Tab-separated table of N, CA and C in Angstrom:
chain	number	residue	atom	x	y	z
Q	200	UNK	N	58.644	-42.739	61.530
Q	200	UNK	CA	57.335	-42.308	61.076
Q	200	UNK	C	56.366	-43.450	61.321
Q	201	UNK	N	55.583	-43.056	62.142
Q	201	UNK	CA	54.306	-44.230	62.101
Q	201	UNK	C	52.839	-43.495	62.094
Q	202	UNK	N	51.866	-44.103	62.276
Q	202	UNK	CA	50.673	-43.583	62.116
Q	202	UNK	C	49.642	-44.176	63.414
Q	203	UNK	N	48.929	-43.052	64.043
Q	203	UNK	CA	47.664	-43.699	65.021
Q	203	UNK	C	46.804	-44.422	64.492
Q	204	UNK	N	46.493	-45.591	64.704
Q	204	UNK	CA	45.545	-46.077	63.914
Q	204	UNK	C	44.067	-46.452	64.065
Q	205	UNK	N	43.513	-46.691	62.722
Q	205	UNK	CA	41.964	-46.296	63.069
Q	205	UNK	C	41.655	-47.649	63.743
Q	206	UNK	N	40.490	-48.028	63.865
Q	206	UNK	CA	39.578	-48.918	64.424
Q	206	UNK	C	39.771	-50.185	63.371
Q	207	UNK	N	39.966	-49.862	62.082
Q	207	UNK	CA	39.727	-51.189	60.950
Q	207	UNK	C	41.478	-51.227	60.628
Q	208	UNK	N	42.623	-50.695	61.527
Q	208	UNK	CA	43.680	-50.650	61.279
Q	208	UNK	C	44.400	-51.715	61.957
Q	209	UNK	N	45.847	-51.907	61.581
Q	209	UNK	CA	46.493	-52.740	62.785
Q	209	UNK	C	46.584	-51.638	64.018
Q	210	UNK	N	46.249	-52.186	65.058
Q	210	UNK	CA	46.540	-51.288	65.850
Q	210	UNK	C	48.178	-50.931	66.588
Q	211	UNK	N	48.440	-49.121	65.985
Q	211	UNK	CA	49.974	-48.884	66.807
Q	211	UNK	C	49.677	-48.266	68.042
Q	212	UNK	N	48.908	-48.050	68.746
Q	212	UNK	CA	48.388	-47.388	69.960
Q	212	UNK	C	49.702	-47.306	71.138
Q	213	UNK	N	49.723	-49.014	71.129
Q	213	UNK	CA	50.295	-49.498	72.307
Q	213	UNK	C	52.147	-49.094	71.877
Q	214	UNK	N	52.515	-49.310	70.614
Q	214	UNK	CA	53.618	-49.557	70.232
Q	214	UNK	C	54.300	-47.894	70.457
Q	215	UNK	N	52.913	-46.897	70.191
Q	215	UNK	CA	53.536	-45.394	70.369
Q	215	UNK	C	53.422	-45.138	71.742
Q	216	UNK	N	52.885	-45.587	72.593
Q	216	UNK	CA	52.997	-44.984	74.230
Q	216	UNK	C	54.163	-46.162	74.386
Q	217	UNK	N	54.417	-46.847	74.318
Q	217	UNK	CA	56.011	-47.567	74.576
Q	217	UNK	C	57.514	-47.505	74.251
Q	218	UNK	N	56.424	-46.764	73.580
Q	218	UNK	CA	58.422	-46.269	72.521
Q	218	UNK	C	58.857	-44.660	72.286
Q	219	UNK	N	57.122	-43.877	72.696
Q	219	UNK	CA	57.099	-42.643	72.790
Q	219	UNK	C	58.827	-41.774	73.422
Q	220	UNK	N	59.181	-42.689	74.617
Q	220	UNK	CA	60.785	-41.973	75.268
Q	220	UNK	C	61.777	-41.864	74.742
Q	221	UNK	N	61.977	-43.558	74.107
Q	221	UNK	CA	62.992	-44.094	73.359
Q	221	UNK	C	63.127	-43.774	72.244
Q	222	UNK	N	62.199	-43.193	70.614
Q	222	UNK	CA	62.392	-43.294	69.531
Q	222	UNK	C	61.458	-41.484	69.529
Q	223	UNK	N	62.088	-41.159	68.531
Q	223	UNK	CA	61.023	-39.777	67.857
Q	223	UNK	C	60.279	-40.290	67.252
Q	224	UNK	N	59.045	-40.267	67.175
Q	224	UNK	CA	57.918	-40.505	66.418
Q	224	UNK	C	56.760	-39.772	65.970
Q	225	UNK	N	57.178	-39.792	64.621
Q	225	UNK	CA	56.585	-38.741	63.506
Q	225	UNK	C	55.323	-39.564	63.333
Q	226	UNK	N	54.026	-38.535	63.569
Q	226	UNK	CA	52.536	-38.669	62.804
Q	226	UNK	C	51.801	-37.966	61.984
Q	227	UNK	N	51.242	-38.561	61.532
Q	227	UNK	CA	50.663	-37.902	60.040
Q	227	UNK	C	49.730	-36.563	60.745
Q	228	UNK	N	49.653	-35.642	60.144
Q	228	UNK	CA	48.948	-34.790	60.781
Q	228	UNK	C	47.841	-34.369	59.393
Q	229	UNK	N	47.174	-33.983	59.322
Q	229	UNK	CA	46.137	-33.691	57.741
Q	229	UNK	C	45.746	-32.591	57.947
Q	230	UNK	N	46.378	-31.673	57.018
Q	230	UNK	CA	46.225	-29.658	56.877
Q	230	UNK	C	45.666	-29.317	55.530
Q	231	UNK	N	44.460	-29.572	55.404
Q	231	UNK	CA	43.420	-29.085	53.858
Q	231	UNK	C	43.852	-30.434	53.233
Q	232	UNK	N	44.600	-30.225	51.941
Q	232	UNK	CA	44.992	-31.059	50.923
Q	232	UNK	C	45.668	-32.359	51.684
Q	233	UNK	N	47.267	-31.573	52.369
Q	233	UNK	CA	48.197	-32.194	52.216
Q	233	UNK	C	48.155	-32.498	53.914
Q	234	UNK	N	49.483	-33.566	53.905
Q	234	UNK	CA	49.685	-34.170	54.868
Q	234	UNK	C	50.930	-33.672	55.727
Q	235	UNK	N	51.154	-33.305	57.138
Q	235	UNK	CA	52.487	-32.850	57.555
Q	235	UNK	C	52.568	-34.129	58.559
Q	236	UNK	N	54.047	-33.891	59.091
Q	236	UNK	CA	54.717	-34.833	59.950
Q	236	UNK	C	54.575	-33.894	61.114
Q	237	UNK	N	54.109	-34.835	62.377
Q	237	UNK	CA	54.560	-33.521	63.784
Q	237	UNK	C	55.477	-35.021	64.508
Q	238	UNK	N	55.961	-34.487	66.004
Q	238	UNK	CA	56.041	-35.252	66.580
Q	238	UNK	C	55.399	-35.495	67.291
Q	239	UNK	N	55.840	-36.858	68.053
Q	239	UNK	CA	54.253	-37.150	69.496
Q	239	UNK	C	55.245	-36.917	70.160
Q	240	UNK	N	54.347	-36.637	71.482
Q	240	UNK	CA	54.607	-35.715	72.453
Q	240	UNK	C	54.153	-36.265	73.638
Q	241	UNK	N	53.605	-37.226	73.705
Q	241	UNK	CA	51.991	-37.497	74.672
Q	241	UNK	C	50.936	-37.031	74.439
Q	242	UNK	N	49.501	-37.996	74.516
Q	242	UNK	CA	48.165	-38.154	74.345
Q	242	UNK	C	48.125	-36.591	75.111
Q	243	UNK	N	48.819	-35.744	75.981
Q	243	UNK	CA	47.888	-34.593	75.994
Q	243	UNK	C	48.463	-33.681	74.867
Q	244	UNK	N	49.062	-33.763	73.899
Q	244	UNK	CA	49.652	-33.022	73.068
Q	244	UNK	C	49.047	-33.060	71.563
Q	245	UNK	N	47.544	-33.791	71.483
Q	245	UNK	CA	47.368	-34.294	70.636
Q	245	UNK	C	45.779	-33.941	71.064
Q	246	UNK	N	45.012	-33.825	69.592
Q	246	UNK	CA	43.610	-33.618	69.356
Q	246	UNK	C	43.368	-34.625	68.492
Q	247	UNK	N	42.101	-34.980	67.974
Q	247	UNK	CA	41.326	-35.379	67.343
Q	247	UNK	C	40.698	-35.136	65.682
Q	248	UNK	N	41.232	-35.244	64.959
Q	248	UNK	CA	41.888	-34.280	63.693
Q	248	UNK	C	40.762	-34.914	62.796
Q	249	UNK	N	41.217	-34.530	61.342
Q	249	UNK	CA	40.709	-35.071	60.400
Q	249	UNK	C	40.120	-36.372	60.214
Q	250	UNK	N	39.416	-36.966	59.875
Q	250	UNK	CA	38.670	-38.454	59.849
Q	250	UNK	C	38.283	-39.442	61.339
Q	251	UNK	N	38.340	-38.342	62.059
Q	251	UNK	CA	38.520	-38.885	63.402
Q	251	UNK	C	39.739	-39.490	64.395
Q	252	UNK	N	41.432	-39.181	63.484
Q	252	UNK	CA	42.518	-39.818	63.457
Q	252	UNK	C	43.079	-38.727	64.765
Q	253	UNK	N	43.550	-39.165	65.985
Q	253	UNK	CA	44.536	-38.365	66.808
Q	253	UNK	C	45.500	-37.924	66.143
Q	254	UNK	N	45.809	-36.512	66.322
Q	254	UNK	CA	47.284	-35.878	65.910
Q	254	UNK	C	47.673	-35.262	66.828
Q	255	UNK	N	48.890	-35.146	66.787
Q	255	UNK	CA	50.085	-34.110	67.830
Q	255	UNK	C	49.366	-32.848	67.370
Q	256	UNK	N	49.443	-31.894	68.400
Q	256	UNK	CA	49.232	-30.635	67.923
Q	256	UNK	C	50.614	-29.783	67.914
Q	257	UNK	N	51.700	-30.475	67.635
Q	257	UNK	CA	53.275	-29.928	67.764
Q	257	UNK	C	53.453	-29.378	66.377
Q	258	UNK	N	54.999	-28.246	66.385
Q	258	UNK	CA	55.183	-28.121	65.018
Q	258	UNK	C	55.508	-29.005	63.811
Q	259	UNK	N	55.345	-29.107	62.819
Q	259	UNK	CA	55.613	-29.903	61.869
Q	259	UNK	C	57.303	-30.268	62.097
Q	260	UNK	N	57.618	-31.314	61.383
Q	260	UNK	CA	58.798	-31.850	61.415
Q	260	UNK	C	59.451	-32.148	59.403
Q	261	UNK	N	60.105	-31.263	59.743
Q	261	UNK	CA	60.453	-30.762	57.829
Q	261	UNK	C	61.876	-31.925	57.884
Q	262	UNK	N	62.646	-31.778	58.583
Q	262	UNK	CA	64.666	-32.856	58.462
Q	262	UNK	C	63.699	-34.595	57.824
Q	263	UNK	N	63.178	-34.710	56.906
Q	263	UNK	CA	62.492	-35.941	55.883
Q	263	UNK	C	64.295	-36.874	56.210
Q	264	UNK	N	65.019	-36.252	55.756
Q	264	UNK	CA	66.132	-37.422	55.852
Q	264	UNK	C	66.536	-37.985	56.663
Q	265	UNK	N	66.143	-37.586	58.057
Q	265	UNK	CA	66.727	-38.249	59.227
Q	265	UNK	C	65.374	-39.226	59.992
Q	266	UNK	N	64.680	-39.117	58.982
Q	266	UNK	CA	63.913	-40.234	59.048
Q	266	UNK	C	64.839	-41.786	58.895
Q	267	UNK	N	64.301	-41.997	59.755
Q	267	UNK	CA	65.385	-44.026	59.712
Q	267	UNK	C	64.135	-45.335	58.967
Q	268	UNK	N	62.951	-45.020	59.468
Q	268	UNK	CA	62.202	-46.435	59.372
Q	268	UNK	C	60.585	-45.483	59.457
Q	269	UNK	N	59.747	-46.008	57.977
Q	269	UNK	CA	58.058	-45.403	57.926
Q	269	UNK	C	57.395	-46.207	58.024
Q	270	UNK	N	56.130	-46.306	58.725
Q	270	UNK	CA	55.843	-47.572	59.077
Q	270	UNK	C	54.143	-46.935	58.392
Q	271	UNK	N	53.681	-47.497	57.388
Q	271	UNK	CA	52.575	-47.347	56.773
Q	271	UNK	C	51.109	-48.131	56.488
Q	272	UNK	N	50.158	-47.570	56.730
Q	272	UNK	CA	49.084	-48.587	57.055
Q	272	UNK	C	48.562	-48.204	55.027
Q	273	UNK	N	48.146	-49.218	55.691
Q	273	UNK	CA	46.713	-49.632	53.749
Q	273	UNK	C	46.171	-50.126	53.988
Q	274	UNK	N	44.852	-50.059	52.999
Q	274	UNK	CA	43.894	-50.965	52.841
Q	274	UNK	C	43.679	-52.083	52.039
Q	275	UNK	N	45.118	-52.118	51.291
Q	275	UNK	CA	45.582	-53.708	50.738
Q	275	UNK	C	47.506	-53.047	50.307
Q	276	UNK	N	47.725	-54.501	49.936
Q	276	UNK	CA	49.302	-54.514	49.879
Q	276	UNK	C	49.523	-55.703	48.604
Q	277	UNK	N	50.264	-55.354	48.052
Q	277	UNK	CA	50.378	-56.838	47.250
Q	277	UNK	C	51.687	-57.314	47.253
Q	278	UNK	N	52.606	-58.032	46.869
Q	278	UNK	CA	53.783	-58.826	47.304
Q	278	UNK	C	55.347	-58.214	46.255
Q	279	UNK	N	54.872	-57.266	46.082
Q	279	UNK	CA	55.837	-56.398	44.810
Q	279	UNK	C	56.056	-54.772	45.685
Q	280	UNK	N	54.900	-55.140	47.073
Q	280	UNK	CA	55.201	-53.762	47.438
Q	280	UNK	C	54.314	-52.740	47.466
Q	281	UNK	N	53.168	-52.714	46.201
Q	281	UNK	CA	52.445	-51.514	45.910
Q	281	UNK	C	51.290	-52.064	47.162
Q	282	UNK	N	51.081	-50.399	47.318
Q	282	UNK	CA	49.739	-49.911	48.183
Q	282	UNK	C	48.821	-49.427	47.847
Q	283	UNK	N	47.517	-49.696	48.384
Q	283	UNK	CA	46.171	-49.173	48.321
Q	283	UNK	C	45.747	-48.533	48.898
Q	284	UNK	N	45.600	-47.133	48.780
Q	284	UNK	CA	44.971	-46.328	50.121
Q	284	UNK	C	43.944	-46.303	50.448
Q	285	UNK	N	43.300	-45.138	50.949
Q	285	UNK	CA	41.828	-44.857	51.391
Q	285	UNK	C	41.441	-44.130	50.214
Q	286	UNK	N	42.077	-42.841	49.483
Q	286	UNK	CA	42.024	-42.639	48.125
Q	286	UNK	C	42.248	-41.337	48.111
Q	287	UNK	N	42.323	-40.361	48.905
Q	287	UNK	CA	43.008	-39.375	48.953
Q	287	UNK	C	43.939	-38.754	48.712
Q	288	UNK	N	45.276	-39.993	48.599
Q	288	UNK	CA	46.199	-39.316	47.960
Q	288	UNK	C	47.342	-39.123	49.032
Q	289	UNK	N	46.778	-38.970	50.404
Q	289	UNK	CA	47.571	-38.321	50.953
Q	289	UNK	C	49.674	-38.990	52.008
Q	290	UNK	N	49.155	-40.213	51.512
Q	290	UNK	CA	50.764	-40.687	51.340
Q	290	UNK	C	51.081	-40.320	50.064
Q	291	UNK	N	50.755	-40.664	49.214
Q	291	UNK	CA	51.450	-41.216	47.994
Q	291	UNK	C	52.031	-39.595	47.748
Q	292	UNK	N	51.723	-38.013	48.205
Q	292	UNK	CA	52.284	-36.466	48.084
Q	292	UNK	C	53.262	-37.081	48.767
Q	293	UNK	N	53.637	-37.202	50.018
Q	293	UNK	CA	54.522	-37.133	51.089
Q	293	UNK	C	55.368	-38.491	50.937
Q	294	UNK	N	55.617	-40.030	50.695
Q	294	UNK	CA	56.390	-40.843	50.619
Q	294	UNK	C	57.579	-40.715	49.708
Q	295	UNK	N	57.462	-39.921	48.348
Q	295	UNK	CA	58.343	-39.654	47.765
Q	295	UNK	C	59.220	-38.334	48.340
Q	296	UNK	N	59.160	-37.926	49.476
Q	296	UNK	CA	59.933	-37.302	49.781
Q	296	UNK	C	60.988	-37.934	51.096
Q	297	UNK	N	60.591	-39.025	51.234
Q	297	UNK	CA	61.164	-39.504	52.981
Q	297	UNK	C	61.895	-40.999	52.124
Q	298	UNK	N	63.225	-40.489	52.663
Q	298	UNK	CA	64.258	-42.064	51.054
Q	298	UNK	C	64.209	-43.336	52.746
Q	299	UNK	N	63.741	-43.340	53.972
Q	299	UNK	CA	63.563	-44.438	55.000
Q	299	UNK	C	62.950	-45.319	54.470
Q	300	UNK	N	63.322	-46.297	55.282
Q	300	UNK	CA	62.796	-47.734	54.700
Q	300	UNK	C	61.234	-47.406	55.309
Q	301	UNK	N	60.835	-48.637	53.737
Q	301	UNK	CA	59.378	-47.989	53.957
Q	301	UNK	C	58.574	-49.596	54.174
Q	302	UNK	N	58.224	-49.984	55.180
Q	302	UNK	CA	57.140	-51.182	55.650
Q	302	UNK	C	55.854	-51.046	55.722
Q	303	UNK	N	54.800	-51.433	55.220
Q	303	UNK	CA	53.246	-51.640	54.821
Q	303	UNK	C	52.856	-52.281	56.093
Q	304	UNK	N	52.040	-52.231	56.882
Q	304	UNK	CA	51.307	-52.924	58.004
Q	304	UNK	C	50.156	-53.150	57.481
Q	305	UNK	N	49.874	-54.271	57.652
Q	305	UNK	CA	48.367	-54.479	57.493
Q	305	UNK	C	47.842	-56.333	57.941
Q	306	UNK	N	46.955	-56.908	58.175
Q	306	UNK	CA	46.525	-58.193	58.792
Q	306	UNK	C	46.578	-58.521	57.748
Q	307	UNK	N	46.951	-59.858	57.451
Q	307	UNK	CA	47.831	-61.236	56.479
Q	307	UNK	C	46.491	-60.810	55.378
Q	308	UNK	N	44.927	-60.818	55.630
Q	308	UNK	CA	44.101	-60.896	54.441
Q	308	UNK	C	44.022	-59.978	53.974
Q	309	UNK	N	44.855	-58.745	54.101
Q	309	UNK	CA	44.951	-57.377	53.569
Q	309	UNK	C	46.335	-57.701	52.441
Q	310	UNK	N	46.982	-58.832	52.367
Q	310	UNK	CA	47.863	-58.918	51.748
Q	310	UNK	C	47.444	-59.441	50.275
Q	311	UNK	N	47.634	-58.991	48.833
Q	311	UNK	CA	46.850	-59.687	47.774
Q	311	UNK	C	47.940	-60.022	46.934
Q	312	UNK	N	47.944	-60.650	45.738
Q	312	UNK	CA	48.548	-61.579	44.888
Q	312	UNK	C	49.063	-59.989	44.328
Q	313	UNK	N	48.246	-58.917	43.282
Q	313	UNK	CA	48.532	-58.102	43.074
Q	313	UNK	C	47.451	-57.171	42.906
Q	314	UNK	N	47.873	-55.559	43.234
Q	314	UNK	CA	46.638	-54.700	43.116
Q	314	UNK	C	47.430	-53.500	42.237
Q	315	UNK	N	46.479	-53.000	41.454
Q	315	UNK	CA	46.589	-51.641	40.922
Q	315	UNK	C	47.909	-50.886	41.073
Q	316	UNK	N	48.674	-50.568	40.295
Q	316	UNK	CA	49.518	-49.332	40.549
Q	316	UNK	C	49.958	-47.822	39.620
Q	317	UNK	N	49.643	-47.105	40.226
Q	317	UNK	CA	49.393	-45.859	39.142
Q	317	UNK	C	51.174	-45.236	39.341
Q	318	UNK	N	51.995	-44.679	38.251
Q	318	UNK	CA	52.931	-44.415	37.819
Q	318	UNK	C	53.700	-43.255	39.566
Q	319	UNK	N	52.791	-42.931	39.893
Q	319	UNK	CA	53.158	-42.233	41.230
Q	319	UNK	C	53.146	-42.945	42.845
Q	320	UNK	N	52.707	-43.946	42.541
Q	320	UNK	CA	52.717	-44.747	43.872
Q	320	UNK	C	54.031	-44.888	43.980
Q	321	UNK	N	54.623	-45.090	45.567
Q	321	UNK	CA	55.539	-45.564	45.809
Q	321	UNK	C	55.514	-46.851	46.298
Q	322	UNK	N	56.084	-47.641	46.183
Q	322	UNK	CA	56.238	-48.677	46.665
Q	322	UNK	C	56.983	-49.126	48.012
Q	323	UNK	N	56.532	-50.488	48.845
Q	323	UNK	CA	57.307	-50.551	50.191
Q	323	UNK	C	58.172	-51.520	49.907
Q	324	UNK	N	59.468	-51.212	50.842
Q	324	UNK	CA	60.268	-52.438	51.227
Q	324	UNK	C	59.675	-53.327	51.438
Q	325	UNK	N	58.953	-53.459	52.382
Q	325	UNK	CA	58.881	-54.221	53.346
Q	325	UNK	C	57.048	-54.666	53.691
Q	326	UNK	N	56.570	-55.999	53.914
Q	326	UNK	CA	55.283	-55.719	54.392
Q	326	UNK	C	54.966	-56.422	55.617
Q	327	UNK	N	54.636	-56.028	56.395
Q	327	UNK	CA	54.356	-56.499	57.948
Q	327	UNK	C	53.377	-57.184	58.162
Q	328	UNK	N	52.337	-58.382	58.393
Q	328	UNK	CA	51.290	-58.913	58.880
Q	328	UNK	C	51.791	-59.450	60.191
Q	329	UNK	N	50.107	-59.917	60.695
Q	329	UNK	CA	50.432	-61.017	62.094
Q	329	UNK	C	51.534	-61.832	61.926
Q	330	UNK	N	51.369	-62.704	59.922
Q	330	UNK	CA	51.947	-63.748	60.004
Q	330	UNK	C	53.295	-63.888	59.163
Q	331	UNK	N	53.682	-62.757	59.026
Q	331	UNK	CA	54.928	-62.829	57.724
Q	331	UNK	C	55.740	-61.300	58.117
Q	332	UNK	N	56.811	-61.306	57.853
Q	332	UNK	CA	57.407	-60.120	57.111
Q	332	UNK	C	58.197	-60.567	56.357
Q	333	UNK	N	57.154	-59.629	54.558
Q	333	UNK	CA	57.538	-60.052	53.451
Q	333	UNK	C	58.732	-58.864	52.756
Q	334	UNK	N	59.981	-59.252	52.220
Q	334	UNK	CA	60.897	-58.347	51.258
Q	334	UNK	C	60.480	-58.064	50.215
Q	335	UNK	N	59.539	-56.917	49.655
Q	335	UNK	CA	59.472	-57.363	48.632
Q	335	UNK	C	59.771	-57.014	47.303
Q	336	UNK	N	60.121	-57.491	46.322
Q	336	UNK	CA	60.283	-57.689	44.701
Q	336	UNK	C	59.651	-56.627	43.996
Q	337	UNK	N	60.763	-56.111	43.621
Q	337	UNK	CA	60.027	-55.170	42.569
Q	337	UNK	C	60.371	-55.349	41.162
């Protein structure tokens, strides 16, 4: 599971046309409320969706367990794991259903001492910057 990312994101652009052959790769797709998984397929298989974010226009992808590795963007991270979204909501429906290891991407100053966590957040394994990958403590 990874995500296209926006302009103020780390960018996975390059990492999904490289690995597109080799790995299945699930993207967030945004349907009203909630969020589905499709696969990518190739840039012609894909529109211009919600918030301006590329999506597959493929069928959804429901087998959550054979998910191996989610690779999740935020707009902060703190060192225990918890995430900050955009505010929608729309991981925090869908992460409690996918038990894959779950890694936070985001650039080292997106990383904070500690931020907010409401009783439904899930928390990540793992957090990714330029300059670290942190384990982290819960």
């Amino acid at each position: 599971m990874l995500y296209h990312s926006l302009p103020d994101e780390v960018n996975t652009r390059y990492f999904i046309e490289k690995w597109k052959r080799e790995k299945k790769i699930l993207l967030p797709v945004v349907r009203g409320e909630e969020m589905v998984l499709c696969p990518y397929e190739g840039a012609e298989n894909c529109k211009v969706g919600s918030f301006g974010i590329t999506e597959p226009v493929t069928l959804p992808y429901t087998d959550y367990e054979k998910i191996d590795l989610a690779l999740i963007p935020g707009v902060a991270f703190d060192r225990k794991g918890n995430r900050l979204g955009r505010g929608k909501g729309y991981y925090d429906r869908i992460l409690p259903y996918i038990s894959a290891t779950k890694t936070g991407i985001c650039f080292s100053f997106q990383l904070l001492d500690e931020i907010p966590r409401e009783p439904f957040d899930v928390p990540m394994d793992f957090i990714l910057t330029e300059k670290e990958l942190l384990t982290c403590s819960r």
